[in-house]
PDB file of C-alpha atoms and ligand atoms in Angstrom:
ATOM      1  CA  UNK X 278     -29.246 -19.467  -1.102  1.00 48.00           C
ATOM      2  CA  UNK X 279     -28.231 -21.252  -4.035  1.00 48.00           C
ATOM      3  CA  UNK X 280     -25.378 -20.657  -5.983  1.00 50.00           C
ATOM      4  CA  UNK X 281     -26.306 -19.812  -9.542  1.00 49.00           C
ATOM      5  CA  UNK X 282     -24.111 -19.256 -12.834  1.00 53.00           C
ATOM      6  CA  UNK X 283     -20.852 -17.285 -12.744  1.00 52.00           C
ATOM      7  CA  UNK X 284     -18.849 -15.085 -14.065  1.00 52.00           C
ATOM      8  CA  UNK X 285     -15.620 -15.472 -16.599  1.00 52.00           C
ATOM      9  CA  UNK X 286     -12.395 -14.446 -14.582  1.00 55.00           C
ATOM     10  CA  UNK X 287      -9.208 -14.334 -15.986  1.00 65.00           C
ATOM     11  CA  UNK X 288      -7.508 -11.523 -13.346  1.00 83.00           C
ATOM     12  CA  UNK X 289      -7.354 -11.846 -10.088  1.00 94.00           C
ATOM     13  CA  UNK X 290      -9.969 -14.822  -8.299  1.00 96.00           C
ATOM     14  CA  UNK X 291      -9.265 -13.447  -4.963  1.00 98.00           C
ATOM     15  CA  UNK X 292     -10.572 -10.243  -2.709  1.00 98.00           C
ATOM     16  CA  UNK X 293      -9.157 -10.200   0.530  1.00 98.00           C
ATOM     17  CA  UNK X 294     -10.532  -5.958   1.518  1.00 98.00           C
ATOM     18  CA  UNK X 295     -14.418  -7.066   2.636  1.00 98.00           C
ATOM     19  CA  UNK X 296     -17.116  -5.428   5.121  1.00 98.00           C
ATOM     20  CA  UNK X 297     -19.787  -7.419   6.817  1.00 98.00           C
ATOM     21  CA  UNK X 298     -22.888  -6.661   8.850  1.00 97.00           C
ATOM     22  CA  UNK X 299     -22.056  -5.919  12.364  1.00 95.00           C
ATOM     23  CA  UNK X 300     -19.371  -3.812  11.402  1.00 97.00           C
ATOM     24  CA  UNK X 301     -19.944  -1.132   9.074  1.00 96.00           C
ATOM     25  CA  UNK X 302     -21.060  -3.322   5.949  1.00 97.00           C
ATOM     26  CA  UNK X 303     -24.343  -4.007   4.807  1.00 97.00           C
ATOM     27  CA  UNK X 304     -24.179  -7.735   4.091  1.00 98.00           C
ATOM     28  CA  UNK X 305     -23.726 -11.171   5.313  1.00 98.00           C
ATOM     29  CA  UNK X 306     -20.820 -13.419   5.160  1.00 98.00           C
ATOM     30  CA  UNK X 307     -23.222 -15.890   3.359  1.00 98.00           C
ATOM     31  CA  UNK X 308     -23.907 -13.145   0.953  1.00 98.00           C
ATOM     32  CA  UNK X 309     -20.704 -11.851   0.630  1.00 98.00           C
ATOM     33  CA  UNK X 310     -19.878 -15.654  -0.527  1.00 98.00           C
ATOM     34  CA  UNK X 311     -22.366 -16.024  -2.692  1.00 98.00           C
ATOM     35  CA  UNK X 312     -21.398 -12.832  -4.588  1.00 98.00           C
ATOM     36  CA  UNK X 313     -17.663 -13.873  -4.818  1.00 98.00           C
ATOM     37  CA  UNK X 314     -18.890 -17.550  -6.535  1.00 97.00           C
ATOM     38  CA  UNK X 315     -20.925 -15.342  -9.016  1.00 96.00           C
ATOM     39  CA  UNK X 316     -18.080 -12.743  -9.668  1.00 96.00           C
ATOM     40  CA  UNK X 317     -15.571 -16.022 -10.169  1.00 95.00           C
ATOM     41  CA  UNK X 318     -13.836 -15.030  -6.764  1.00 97.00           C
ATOM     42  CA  UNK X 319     -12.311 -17.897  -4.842  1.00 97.00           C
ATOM     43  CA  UNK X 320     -10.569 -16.777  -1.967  1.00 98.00           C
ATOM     44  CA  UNK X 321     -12.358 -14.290   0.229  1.00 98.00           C
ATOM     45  CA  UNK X 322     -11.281 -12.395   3.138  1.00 98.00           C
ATOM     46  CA  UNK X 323     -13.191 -10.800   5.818  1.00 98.00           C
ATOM     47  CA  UNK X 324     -11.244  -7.476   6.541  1.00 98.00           C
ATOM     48  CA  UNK X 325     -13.788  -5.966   9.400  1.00 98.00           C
ATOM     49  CA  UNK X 326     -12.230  -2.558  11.539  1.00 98.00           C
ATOM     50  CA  UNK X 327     -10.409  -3.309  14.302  1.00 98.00           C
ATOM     51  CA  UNK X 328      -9.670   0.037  15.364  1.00 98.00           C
ATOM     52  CA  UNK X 329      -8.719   0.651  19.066  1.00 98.00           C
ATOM     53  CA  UNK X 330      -7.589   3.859  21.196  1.00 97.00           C
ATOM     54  CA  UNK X 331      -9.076   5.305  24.313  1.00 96.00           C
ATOM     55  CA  UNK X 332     -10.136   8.536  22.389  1.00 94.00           C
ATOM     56  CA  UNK X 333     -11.820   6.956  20.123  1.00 95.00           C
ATOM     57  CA  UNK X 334     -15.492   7.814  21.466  1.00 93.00           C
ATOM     58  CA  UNK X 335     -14.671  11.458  21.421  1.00 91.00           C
ATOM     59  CA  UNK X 336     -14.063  11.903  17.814  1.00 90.00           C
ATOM     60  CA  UNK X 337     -16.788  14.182  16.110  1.00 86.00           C
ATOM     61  CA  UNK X 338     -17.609  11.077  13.512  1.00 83.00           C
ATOM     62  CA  UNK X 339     -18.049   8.308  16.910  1.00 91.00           C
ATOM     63  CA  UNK X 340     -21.613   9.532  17.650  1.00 92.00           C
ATOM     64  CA  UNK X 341     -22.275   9.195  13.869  1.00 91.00           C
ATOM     65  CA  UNK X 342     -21.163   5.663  13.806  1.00 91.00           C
ATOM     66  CA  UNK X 343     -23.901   5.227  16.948  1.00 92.00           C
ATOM     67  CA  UNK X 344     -26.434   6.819  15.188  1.00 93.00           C
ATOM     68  CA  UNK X 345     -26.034   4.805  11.975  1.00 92.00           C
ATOM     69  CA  UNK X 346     -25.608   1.601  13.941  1.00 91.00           C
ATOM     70  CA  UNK X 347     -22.016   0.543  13.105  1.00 92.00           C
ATOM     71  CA  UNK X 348     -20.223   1.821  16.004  1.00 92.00           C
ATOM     72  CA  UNK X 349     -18.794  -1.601  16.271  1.00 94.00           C
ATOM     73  CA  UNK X 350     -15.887  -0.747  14.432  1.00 96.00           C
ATOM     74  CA  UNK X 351     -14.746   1.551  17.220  1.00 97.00           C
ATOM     75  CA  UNK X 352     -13.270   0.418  20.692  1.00 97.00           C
ATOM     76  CA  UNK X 353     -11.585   2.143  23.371  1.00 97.00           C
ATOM     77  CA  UNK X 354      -9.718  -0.872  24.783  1.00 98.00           C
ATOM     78  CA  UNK X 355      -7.961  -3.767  23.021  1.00 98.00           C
ATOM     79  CA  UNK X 356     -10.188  -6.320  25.717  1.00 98.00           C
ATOM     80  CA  UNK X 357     -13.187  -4.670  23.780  1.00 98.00           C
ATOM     81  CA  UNK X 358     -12.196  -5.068  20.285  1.00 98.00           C
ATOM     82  CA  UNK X 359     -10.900  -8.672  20.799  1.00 98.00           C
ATOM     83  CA  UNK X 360     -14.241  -9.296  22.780  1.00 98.00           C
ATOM     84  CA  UNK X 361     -15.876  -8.451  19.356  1.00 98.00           C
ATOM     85  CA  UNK X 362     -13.378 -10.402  17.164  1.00 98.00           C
ATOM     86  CA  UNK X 363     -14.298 -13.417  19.040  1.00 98.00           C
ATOM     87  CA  UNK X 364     -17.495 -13.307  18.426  1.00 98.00           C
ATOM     88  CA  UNK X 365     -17.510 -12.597  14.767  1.00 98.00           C
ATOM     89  CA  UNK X 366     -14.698 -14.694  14.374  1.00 98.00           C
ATOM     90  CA  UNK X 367     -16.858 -18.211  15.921  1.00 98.00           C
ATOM     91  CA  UNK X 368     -19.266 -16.987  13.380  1.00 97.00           C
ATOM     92  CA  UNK X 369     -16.965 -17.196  10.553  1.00 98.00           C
ATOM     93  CA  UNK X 370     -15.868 -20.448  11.554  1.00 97.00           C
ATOM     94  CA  UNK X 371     -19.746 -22.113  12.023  1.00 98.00           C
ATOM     95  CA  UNK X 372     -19.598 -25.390  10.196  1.00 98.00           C
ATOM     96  CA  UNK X 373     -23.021 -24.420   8.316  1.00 97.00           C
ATOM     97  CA  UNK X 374     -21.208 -21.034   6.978  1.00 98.00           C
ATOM     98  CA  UNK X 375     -17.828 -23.423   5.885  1.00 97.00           C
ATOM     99  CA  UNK X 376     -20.188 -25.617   4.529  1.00 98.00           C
ATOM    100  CA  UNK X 377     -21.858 -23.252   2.066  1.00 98.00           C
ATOM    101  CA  UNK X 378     -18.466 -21.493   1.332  1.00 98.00           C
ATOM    102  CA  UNK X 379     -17.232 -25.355   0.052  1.00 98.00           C
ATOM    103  CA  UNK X 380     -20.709 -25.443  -1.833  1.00 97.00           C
ATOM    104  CA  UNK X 381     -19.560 -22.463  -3.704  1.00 97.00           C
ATOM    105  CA  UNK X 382     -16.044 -22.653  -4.199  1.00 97.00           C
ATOM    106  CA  UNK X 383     -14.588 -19.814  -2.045  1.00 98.00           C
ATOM    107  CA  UNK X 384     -12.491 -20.067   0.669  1.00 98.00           C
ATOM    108  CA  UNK X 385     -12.879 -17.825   3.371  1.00 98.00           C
ATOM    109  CA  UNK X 386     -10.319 -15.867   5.390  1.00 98.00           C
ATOM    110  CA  UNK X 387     -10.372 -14.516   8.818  1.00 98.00           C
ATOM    111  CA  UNK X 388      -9.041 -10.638   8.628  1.00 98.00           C
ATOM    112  CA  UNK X 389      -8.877  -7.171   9.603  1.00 98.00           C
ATOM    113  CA  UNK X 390      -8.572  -3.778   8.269  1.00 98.00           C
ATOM    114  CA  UNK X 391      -6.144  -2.401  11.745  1.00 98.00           C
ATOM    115  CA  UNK X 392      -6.030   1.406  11.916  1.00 98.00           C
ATOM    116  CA  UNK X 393      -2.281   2.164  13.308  1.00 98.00           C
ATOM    117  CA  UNK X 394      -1.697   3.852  16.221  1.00 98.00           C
ATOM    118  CA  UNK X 395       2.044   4.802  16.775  1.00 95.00           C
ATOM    119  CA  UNK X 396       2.844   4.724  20.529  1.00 95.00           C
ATOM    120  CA  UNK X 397       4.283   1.318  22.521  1.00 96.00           C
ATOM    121  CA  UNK X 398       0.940   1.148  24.593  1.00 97.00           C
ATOM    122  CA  UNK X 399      -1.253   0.706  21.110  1.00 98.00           C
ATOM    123  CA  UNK X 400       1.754  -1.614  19.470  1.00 98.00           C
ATOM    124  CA  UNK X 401       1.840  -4.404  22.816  1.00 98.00           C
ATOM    125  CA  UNK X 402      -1.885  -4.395  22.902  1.00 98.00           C
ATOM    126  CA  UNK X 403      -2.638  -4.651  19.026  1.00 98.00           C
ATOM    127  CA  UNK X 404       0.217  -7.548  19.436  1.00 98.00           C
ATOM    128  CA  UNK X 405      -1.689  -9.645  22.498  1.00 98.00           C
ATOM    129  CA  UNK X 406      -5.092  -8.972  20.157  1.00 98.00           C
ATOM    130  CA  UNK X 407      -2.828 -10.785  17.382  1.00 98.00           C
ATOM    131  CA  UNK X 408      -1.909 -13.622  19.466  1.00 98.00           C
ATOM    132  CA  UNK X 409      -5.541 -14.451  20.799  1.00 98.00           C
ATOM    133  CA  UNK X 410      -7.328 -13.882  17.963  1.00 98.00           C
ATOM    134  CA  UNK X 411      -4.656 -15.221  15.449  1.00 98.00           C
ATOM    135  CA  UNK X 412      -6.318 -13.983  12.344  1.00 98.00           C
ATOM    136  CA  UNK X 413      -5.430 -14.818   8.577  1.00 98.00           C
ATOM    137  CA  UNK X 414      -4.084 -11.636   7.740  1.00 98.00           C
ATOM    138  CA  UNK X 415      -3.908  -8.003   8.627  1.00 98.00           C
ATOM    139  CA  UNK X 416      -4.291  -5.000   6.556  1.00 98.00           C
ATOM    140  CA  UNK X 417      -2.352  -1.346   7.724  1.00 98.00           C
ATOM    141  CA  UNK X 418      -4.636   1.630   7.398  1.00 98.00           C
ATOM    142  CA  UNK X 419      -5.137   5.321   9.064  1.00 98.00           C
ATOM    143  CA  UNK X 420      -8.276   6.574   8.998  1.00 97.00           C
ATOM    144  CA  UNK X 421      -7.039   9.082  12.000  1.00 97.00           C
ATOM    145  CA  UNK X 422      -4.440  11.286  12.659  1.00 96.00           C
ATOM    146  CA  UNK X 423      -3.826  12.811  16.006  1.00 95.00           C
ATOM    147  CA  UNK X 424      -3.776  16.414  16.097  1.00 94.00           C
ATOM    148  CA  UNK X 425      -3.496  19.179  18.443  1.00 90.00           C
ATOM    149  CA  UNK X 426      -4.375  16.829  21.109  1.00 89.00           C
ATOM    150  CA  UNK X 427      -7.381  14.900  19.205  1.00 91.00           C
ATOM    151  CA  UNK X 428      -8.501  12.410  16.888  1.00 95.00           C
ATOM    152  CA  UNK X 429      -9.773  13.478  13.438  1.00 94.00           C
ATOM    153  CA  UNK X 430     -10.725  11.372  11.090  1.00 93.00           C
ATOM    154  CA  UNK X 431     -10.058  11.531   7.157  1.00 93.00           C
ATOM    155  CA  UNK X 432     -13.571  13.303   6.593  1.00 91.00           C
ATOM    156  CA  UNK X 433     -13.084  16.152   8.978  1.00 91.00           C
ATOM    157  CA  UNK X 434      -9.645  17.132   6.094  1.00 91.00           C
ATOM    158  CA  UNK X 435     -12.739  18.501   4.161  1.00 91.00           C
ATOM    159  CA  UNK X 436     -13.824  20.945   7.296  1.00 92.00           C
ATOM    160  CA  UNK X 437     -10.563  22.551   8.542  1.00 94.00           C
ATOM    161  CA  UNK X 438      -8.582  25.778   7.267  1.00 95.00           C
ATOM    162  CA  UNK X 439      -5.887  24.858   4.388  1.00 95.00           C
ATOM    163  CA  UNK X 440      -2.982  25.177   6.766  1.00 96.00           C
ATOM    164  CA  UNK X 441      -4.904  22.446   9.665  1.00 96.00           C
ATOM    165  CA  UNK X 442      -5.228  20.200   6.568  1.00 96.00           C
ATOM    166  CA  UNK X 443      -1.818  21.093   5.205  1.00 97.00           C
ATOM    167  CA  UNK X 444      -0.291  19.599   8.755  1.00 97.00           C
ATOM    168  CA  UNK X 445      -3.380  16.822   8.727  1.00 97.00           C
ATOM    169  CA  UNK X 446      -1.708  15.594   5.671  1.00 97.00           C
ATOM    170  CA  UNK X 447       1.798  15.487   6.598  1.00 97.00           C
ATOM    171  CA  UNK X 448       0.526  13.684   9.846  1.00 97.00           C
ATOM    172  CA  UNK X 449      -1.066  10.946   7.338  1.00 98.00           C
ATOM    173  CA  UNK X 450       1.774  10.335   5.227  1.00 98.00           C
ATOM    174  CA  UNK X 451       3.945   9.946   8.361  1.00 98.00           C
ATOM    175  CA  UNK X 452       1.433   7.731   9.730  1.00 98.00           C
ATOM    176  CA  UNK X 453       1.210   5.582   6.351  1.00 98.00           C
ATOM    177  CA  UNK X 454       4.915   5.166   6.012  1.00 98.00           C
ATOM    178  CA  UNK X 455       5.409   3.994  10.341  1.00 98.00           C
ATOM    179  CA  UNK X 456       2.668   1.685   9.394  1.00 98.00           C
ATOM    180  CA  UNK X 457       4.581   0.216   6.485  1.00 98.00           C
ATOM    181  CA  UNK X 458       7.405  -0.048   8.620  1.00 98.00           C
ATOM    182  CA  UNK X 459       6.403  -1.396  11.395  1.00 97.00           C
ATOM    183  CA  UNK X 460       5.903  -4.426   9.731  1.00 97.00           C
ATOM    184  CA  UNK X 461       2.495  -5.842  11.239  1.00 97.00           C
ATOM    185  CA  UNK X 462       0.672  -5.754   8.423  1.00 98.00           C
ATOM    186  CA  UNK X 463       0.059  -8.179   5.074  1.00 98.00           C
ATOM    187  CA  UNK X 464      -0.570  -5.363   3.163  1.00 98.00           C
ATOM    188  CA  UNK X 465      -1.469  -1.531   3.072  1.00 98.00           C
ATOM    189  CA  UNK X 466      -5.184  -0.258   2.449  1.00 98.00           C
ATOM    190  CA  UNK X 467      -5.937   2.406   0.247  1.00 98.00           C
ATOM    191  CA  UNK X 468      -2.785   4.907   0.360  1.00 98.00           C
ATOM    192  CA  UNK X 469      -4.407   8.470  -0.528  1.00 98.00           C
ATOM    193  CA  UNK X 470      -7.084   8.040   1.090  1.00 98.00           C
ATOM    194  CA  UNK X 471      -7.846  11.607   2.112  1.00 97.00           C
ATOM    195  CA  UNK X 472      -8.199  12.648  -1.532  1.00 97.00           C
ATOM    196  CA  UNK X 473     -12.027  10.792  -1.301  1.00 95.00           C
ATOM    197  CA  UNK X 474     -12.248  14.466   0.746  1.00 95.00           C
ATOM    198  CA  UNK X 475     -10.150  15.986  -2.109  1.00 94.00           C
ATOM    199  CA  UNK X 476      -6.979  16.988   0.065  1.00 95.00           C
ATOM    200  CA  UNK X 477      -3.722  16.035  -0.905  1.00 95.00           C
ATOM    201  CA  UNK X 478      -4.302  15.853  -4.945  1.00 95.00           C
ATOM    202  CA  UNK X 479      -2.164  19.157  -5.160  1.00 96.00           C
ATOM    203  CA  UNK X 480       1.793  18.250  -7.224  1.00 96.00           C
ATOM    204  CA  UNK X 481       3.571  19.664  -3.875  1.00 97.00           C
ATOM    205  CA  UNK X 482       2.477  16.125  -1.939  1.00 98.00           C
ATOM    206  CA  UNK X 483       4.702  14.244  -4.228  1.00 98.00           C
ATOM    207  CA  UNK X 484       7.814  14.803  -1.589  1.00 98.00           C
ATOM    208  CA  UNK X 485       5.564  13.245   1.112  1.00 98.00           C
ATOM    209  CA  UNK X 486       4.272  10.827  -1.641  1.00 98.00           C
ATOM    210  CA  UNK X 487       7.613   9.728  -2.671  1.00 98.00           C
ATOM    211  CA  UNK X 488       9.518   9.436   1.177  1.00 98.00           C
ATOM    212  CA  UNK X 489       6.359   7.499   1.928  1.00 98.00           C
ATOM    213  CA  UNK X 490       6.590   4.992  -0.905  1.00 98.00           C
ATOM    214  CA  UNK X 491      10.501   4.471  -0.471  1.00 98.00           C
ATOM    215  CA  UNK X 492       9.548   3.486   3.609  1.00 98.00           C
ATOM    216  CA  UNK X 493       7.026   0.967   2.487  1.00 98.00           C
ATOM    217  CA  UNK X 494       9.685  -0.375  -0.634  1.00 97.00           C
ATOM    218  CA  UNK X 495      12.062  -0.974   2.159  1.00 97.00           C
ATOM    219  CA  UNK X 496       9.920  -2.589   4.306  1.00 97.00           C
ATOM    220  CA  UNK X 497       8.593  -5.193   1.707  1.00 96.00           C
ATOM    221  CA  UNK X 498       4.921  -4.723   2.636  1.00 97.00           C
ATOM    222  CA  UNK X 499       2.542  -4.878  -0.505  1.00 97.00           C
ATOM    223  CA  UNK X 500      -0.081  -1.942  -0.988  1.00 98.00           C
ATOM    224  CA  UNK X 501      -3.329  -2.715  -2.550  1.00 98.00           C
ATOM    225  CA  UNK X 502      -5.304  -1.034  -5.652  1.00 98.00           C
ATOM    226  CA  UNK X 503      -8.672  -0.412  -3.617  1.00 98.00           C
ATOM    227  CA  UNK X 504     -11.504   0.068  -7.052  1.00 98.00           C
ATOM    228  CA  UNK X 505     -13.677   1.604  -4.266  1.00 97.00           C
ATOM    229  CA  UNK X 506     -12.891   5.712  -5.161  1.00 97.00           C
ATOM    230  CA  UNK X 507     -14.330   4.129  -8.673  1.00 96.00           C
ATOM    231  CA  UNK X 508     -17.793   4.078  -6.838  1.00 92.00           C
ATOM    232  CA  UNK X 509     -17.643   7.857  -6.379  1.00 92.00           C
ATOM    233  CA  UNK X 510     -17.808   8.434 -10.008  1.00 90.00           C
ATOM    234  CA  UNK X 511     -14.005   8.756 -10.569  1.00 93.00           C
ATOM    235  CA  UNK X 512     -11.714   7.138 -13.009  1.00 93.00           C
ATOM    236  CA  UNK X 513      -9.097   5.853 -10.748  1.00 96.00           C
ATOM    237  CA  UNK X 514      -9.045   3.345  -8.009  1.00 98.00           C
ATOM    238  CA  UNK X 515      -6.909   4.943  -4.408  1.00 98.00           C
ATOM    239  CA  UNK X 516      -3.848   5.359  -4.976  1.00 98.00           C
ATOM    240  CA  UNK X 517      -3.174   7.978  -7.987  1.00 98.00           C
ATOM    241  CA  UNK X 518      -1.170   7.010 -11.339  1.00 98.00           C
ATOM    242  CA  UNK X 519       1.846   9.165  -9.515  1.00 97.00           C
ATOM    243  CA  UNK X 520       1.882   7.004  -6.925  1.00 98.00           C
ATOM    244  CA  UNK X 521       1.369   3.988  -9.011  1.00 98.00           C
ATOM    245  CA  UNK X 522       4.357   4.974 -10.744  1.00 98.00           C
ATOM    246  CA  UNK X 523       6.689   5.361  -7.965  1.00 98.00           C
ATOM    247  CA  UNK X 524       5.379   1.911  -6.838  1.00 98.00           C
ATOM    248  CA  UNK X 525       6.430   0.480  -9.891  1.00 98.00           C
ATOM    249  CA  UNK X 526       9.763   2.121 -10.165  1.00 98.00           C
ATOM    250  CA  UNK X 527      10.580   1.073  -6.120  1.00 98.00           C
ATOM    251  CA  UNK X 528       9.220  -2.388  -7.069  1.00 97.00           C
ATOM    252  CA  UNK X 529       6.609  -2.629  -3.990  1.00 97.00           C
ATOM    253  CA  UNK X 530       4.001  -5.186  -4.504  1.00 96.00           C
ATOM    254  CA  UNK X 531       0.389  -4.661  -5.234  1.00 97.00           C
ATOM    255  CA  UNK X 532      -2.760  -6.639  -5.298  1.00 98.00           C
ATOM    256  CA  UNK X 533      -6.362  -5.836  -6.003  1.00 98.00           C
ATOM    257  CA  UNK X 534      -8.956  -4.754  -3.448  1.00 98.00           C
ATOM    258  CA  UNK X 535     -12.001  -3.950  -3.787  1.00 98.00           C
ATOM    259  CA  UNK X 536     -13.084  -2.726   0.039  1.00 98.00           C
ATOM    260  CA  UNK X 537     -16.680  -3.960  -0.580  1.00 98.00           C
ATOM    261  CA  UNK X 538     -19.301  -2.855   2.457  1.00 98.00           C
ATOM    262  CA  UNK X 539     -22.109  -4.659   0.098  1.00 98.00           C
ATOM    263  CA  UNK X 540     -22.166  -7.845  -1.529  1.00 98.00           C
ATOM    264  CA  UNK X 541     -22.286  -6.384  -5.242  1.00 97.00           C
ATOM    265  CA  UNK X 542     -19.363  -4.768  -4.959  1.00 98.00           C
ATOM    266  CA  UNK X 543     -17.308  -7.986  -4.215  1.00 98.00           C
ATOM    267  CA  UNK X 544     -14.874  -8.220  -7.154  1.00 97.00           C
ATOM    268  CA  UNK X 545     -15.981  -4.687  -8.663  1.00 96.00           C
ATOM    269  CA  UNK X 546     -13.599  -3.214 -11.496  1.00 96.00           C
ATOM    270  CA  UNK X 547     -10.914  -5.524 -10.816  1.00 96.00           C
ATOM    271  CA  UNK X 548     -10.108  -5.822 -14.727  1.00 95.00           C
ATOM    272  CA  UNK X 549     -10.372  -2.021 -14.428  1.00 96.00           C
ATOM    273  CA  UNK X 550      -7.752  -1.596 -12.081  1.00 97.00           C
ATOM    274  CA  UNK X 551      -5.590  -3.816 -13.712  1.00 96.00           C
ATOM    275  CA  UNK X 552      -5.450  -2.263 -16.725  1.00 96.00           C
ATOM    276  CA  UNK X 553      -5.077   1.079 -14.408  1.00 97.00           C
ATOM    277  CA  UNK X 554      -2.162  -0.246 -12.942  1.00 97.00           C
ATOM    278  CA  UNK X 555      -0.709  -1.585 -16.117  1.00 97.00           C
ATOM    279  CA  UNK X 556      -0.794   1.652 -17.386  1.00 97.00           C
ATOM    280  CA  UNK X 557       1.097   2.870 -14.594  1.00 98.00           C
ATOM    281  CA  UNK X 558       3.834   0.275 -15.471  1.00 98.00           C
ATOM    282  CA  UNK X 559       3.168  -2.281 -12.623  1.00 96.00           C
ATOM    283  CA  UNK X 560       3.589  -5.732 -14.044  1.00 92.00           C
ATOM    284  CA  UNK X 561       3.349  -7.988 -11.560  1.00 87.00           C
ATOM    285  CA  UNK X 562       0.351  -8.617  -9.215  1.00 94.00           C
ATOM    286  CA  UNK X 563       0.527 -11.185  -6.320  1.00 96.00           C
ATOM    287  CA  UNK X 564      -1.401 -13.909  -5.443  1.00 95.00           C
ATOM    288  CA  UNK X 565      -3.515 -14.740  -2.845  1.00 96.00           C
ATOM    289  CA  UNK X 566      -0.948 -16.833  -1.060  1.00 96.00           C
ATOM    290  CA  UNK X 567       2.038 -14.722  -1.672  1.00 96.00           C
ATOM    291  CA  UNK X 568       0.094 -11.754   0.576  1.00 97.00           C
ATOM    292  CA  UNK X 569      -1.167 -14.465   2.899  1.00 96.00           C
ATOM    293  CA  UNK X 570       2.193 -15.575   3.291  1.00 91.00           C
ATOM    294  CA  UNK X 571       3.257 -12.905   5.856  1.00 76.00           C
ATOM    295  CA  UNK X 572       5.053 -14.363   9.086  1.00 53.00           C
ATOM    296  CA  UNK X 573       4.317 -12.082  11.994  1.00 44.00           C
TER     297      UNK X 573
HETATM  298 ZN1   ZN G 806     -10.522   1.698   5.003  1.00 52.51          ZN
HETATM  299 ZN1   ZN G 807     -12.096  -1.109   4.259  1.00 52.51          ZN
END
């Protein structure tokens, strides 16, 4: 595939929150790289799930995954997911797929997105994982919580009772802020999350907001700007101005993501979030090597 004119950058030239085929995006790394020359980006991470427990394959959305093909984002054991990471990981690193990544400009990045599981069992294992497949950089995310003895995912906050997704919630932003401070991860993924089911929007969750954004100040771990609620016809990126604004008062860190499953969205509304987050009175954005930076 040849790589054709550009575009005119002047934010930020790197997108480290990507999907591929495999996993639960539609595209190719090749074509994931050959969208990030066009949209001027040139550092780009492959973030891919790496989400492990042993209940995993009884949650109401795993036989959906199956269905729709992408199941490989789910494992039960940490020997299965790093069996997987291998794999796609010696495909990253094929000599004809760093060759046409030099041809274009970009450099690539070995990553994941890690949903956090807060018991010692899931912390040694998701540390061994680290240590044999030694990737770039990890991102923190939940898009579980564990309650009443099961796994629910972020979509099921739109089927339950207002009280169930009242405790859902507080189970999130508990999960969100042990994340932060358990200090795996490079950065944090997409913060209110739930609200892409419309729970948690309400001006009571700024407590949970707020105790949540002072764990991850104190921790030092960066949260991105995902643009990818901007795909869903809504005109902010995850998280909200409020929490924005608390970000920027607790100086935390921030970069750009823009969670891409397809190749055109690689780079999407990143001048759009800027501005967003400008607004919100965040003035300084890092740079690719200040989140790579992380020493585990
Ligand atoms: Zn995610
Ligand atoms: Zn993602």
């Amino acid at each position: 595939m040849a790589c054709n004119f550009v575009l005119f950058r002047r934010g930020q030239n790197f997108s480290l929150h990507t999907h591929t085929i495999g996993f639960d995006g539609q595209n190719t790394p090749v074509e994931m790289i050959a969208r990030a020359r066009y949209m001027r980006i040139k550092h780009l991470g492959i973030s891919n799930h790496f989400i492990v427990h042993p209940n995993i394959t009884q949650t109401k959305f795993y036989p959906i995954a199956l269905e729709r093909g992408y199941d490989a984002i789910y494992s039960s054991s940490f020997d299965e997911a790093i069996a997987k990471f291998k794999r796609h990981y010696s495909e990253l690193n094929q000599k004809k797929l760093k060759e046409y990544a030099d041809d274009c400009d970009v450099k690539i990045y070995r990553g994941m997105e890690v949903d956090f599981f807060d018991y010692p069992e899931w912390r040694s294992g998701f540390e061994q994982a680290l240590k044999i497949l030694k990737p770039d950089y990890v991102i923190g995310a939940a898009h579980f919580v564990e309650y009443d003895g099961m796994l629910r995912n972020v979509h099921d906050f739109a089927h339950v009772d207002d009280k169930t997704r009242d405790e859902m919630l507080k189970l999130y932003w508990e999960k969100i802020g042990r994340a932060a401070e358990s200090g795996l991860f490079n950065f944090m993924a997409h913060l209110d999350l739930p609200k892409k089911t419309g729970a948690g929007i309400e001006e009571k969750w700024v407590e949970y907001e707020q105790s949540t954004i002072d764990k991850i100040a104190k921790s030092k771990t960066p949260i991105e700007i995902n643009t990818s609620f901007y795909n869903r016809d809504k005109d902010e990126p995850y998280p909200s101005a409020r929490i924005l604004e608390m970000a920027a008062t607790a100086n935390v860190p921030v970069l750009i993501s823009d969670d891409a499953h397809q190749a055109d969205h690689v780079g999407r509304h990143f001048d759009r979030a800027r501005e967003f987050a400008r607004s919100c009175g965040i003035k300084k954005f890092l740079t690719c090597r200040a989140v790579l930076r992380k020493t585990r």
